[in-house]
PDB file of C-alpha atoms in Angstrom:
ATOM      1  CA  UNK M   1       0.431  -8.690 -99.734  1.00 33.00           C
ATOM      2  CA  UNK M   2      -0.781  -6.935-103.039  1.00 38.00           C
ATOM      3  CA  UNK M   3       1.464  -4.123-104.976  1.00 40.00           C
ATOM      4  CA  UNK M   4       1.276  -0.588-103.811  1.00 39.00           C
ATOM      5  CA  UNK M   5      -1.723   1.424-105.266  1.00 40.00           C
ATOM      6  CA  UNK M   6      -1.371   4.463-107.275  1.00 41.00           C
ATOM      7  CA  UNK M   7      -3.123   7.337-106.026  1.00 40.00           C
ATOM      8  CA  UNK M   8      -6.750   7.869-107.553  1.00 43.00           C
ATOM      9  CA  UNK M   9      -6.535   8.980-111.406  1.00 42.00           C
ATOM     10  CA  UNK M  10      -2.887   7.734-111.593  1.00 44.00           C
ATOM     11  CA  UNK M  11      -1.929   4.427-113.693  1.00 51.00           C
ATOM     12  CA  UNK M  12      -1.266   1.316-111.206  1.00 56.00           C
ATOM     13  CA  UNK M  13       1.853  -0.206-111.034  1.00 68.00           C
ATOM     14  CA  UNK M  14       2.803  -1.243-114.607  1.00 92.00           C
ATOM     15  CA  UNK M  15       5.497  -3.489-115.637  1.00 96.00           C
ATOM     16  CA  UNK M  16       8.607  -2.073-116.192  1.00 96.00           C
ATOM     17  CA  UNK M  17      10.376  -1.314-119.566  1.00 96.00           C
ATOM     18  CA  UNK M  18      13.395  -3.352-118.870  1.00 96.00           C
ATOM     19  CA  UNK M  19      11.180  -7.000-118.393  1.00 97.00           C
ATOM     20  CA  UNK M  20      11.831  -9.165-121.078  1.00 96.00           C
ATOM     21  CA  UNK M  21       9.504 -10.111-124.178  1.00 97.00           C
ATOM     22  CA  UNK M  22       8.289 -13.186-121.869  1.00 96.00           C
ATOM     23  CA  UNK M  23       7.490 -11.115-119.267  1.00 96.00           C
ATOM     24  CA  UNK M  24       5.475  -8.163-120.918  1.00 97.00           C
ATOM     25  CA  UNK M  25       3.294 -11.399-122.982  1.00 97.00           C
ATOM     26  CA  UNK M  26       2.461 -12.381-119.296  1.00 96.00           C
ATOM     27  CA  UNK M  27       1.863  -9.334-118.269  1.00 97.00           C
ATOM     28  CA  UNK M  28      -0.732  -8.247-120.884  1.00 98.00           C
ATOM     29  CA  UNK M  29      -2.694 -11.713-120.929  1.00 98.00           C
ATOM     30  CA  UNK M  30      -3.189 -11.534-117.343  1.00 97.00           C
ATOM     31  CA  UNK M  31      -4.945  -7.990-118.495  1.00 98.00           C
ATOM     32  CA  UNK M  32      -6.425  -9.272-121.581  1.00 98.00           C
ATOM     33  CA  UNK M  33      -8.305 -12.179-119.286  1.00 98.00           C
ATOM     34  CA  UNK M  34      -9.639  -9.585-116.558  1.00 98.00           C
ATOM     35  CA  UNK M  35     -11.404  -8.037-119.497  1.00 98.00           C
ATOM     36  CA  UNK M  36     -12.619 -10.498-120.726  1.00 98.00           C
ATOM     37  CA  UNK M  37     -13.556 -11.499-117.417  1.00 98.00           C
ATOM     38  CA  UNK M  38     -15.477  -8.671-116.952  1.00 98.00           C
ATOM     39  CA  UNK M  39     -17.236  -8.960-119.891  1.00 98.00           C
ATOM     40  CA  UNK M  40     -18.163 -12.151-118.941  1.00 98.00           C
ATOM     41  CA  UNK M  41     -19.032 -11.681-114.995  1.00 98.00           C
ATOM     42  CA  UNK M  42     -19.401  -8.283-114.288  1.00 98.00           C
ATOM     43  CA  UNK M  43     -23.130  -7.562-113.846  1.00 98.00           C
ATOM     44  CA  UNK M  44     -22.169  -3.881-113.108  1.00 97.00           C
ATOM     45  CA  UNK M  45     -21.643  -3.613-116.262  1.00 98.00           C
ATOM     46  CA  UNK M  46     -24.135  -2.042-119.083  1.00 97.00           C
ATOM     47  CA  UNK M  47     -24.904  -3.134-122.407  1.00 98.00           C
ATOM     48  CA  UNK M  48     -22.486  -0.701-123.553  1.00 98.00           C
ATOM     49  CA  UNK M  49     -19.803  -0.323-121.565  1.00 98.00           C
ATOM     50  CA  UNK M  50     -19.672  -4.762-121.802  1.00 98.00           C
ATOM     51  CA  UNK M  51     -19.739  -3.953-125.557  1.00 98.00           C
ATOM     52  CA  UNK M  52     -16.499  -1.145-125.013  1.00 98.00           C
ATOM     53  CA  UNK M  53     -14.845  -3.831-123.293  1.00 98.00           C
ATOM     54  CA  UNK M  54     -15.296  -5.955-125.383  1.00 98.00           C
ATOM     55  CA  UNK M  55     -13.818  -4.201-128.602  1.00 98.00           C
ATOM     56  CA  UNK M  56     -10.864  -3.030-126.420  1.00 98.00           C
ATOM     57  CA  UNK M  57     -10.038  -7.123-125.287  1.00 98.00           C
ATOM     58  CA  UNK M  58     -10.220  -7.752-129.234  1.00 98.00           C
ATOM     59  CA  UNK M  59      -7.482  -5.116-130.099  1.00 98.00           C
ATOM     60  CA  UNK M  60      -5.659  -6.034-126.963  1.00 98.00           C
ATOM     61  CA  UNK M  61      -5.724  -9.555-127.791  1.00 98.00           C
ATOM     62  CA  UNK M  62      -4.011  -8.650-131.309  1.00 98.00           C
ATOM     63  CA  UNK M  63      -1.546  -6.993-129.618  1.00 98.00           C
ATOM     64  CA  UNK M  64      -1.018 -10.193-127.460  1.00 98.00           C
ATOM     65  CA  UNK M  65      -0.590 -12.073-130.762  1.00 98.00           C
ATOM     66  CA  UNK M  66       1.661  -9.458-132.198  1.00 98.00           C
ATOM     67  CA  UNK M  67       3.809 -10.097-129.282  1.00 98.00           C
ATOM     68  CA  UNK M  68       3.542 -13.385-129.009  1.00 97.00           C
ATOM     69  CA  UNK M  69       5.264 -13.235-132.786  1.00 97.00           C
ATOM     70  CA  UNK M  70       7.821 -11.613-131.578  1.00 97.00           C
ATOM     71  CA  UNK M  71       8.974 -13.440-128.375  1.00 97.00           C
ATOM     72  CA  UNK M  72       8.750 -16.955-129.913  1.00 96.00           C
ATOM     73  CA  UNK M  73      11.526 -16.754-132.605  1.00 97.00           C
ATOM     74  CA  UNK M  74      13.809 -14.755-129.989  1.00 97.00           C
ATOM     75  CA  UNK M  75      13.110 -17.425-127.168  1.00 96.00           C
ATOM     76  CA  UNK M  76      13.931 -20.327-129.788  1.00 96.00           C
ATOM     77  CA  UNK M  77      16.934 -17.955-130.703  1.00 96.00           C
ATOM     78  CA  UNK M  78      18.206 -17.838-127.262  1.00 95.00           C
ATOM     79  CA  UNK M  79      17.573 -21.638-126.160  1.00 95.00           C
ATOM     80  CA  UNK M  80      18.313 -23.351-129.400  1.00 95.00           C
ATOM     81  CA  UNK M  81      20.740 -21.396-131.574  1.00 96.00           C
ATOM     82  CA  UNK M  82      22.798 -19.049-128.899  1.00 96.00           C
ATOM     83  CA  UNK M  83      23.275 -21.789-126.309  1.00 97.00           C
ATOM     84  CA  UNK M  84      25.259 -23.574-129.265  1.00 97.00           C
ATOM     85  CA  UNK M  85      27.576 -20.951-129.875  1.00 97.00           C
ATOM     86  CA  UNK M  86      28.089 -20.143-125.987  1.00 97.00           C
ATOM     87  CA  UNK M  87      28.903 -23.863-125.224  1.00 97.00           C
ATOM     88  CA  UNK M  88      31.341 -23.596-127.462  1.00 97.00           C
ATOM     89  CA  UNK M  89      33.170 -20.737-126.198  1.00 97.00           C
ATOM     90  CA  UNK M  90      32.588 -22.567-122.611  1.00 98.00           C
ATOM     91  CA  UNK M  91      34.896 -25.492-124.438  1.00 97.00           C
ATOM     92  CA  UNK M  92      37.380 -23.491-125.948  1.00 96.00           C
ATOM     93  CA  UNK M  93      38.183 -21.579-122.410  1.00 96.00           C
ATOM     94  CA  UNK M  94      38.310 -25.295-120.729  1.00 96.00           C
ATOM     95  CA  UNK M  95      40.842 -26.244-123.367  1.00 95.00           C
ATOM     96  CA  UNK M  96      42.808 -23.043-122.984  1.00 95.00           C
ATOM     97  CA  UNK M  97      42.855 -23.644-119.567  1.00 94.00           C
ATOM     98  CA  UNK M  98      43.602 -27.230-119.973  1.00 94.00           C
ATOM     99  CA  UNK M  99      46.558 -26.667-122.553  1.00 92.00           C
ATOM    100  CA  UNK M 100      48.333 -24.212-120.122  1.00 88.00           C
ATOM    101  CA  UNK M 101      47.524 -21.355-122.323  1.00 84.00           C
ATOM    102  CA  UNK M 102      48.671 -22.865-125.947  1.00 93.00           C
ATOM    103  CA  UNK M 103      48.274 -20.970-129.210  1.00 96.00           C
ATOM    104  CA  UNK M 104      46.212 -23.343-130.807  1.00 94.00           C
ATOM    105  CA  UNK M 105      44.122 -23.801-127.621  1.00 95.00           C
ATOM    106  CA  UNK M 106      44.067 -19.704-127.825  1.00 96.00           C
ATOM    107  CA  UNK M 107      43.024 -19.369-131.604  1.00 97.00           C
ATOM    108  CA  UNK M 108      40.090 -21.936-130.864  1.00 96.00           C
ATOM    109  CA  UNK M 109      39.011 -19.695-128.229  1.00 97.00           C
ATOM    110  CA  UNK M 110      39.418 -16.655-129.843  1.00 97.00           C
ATOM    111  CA  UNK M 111      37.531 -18.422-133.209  1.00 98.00           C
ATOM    112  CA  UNK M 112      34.513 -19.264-130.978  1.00 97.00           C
ATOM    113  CA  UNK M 113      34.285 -15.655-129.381  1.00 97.00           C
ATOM    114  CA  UNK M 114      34.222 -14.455-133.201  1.00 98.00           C
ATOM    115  CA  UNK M 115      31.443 -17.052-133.866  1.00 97.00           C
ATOM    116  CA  UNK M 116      29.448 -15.707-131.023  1.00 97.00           C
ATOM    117  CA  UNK M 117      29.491 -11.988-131.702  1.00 97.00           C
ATOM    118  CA  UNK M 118      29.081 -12.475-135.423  1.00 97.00           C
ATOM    119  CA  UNK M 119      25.975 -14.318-134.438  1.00 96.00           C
ATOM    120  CA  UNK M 120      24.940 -11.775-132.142  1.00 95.00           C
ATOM    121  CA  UNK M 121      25.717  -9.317-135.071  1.00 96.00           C
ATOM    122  CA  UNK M 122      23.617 -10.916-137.477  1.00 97.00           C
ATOM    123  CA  UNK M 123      20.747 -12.857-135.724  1.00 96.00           C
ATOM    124  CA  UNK M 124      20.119 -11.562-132.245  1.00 96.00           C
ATOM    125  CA  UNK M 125      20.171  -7.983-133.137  1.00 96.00           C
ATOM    126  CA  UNK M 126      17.395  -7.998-135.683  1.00 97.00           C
ATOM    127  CA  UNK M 127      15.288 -10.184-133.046  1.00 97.00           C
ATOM    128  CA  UNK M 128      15.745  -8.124-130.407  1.00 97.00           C
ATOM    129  CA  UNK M 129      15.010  -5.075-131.738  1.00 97.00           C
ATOM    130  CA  UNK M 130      11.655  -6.808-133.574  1.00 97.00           C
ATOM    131  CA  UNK M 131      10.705  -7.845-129.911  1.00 98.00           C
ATOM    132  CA  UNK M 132      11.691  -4.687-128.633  1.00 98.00           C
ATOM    133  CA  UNK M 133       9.832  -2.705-131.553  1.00 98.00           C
ATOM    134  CA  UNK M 134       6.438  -5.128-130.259  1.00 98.00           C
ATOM    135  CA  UNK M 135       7.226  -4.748-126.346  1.00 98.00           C
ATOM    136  CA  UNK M 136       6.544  -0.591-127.065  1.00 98.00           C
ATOM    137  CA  UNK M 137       3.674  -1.168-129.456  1.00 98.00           C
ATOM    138  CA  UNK M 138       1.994  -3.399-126.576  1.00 98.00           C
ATOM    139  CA  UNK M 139       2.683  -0.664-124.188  1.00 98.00           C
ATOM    140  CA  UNK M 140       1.478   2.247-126.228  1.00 97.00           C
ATOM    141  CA  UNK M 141      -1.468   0.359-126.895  1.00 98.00           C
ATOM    142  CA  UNK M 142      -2.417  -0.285-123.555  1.00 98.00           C
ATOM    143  CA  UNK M 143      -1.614   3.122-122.586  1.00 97.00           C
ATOM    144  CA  UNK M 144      -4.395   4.227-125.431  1.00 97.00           C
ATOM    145  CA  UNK M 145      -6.648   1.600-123.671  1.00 98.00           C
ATOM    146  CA  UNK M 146      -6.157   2.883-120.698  1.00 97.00           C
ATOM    147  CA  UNK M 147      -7.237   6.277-121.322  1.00 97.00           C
ATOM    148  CA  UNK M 148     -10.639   4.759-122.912  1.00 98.00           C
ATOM    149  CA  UNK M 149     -11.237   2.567-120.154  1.00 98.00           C
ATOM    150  CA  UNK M 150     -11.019   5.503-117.555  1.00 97.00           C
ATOM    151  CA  UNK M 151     -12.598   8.222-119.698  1.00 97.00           C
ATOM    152  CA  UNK M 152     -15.754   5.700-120.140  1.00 97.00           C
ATOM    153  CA  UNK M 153     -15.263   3.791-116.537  1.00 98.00           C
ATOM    154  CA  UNK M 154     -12.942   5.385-114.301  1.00 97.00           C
ATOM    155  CA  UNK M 155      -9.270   5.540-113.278  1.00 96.00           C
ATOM    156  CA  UNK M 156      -9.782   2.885-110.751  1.00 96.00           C
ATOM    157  CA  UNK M 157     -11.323   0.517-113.129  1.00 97.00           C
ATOM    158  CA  UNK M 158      -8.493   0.442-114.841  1.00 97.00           C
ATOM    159  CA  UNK M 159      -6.267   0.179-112.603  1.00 96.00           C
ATOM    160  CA  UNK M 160      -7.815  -3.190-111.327  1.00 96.00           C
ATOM    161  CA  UNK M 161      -7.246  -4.622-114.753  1.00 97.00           C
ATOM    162  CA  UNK M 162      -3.548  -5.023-113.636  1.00 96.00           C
ATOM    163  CA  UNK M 163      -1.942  -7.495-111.569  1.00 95.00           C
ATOM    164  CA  UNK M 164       0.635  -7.411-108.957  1.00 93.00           C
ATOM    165  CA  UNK M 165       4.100  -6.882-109.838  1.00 93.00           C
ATOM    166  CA  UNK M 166       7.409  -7.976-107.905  1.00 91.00           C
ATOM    167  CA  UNK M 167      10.851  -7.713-108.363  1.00 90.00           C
ATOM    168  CA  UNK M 168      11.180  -3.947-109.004  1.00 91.00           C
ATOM    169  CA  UNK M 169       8.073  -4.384-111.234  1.00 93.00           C
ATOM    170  CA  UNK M 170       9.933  -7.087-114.085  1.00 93.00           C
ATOM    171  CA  UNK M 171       7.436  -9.594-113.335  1.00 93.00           C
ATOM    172  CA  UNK M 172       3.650 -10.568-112.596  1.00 93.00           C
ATOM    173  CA  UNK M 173       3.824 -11.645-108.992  1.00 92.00           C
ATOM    174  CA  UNK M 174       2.342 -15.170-108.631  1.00 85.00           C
ATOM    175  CA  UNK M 175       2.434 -16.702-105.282  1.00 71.00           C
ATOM    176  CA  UNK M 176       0.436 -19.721-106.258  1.00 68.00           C
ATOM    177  CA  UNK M 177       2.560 -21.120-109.210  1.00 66.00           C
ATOM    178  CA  UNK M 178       5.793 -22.820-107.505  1.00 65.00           C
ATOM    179  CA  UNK M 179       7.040 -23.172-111.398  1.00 64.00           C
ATOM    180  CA  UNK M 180       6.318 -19.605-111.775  1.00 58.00           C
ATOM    181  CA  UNK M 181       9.457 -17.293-111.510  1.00 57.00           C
ATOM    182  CA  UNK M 182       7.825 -14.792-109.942  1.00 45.00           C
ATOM    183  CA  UNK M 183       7.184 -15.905-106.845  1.00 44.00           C
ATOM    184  CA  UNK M 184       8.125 -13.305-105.107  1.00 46.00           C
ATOM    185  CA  UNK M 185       6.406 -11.022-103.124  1.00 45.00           C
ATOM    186  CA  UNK M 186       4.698  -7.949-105.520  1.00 46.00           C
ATOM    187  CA  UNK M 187       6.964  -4.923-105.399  1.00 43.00           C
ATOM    188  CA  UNK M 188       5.996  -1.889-103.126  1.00 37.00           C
ATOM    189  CA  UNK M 189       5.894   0.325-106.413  1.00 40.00           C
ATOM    190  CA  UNK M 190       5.650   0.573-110.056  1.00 37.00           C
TER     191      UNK M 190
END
């Protein structure tokens, strides 16, 4: 079963806004290596449309990388520093609820709760909004490419440069990977 097609002239499905950092770096490599597998194996292709493609997978690509800057130090963020912080608040409620609701059991919870949002405050913020800030310069970007692509190709080439999407269009739908988290079946929309 393969995501619901446009109608001719309009953008496929595309991933939505809302998909994490993760997500839209999957998303745009899976474009980035159609490209460049066109370039590679399309013999429809003419000298100078390959060479089009080709220019447009070597901005894309740096947009991939740009990206790819982006999501790492928010992914170590969120799996090395921020699980740290939330553990602890997980010990300080088992101690409140342990103590029978004591006040020193309900300052140390109230202490880690302050740790947490001060971290949020001052180190998840100013990640997030650099990923976020990347996530809509990826977009824009391929929205730019886009419009090349189908002013040189057509509407329908472009479209084909984009996988499947499933779960209301958050994530590249991959039915073959059983480690993938997409499994899903791709979404009926985009």
């Amino acid at each position: 079963m393969s995501a619901r097609r446009a109608p001719e002239g309009a953008p496929g499905p595309r991933l939505s806004r809302g998909a994490s950092g993760l997500r839209h770096l999957r998303w745009a490599r899976e474009v980035l290596a159609t490209l460049e597998a066109h370039v590679a194996h399309n013999p429809a292709l003419g000298d100078a449309d390959r060479e089009a493609l080709r220019g447009e997978a070597r901005a894309l690509a740096a947009s991939v990388q740009a990206l790819s800057g982006a999501v790492k130090p928010y992914r170590d963020f969120l799996e090395r520093t921020r699980v740290h912080y939330r553990g602890r608040v997980r010990v300080a409620e088992h101690l409140l609820r342990e103590s029978g609701a004591d006040e020193a059991a309900r300052a140390r919870l109230d202490e880690a709760r302050s740790a947490l949002a001060g971290m949020e405050a001052a180190q998840r913020r100013p990640l997030k909004a650099s990923l976020s800030e990347e996530i809509d310069r990826l977009r824009e970007a391929m929205a730019r490419m886009d419009a090349r692509i189908a002013e040189r190709l057509s509407a329908a080439f472009v479209e084909g440069l984009y996988p499947p999407l499933t779960d209301g269009a958050s994530r590249v739908a991959d039915d073959g990977d059983p480690d993938d988290d997409a499994t899903a079946s791709p979404s009926r929309g985009g």
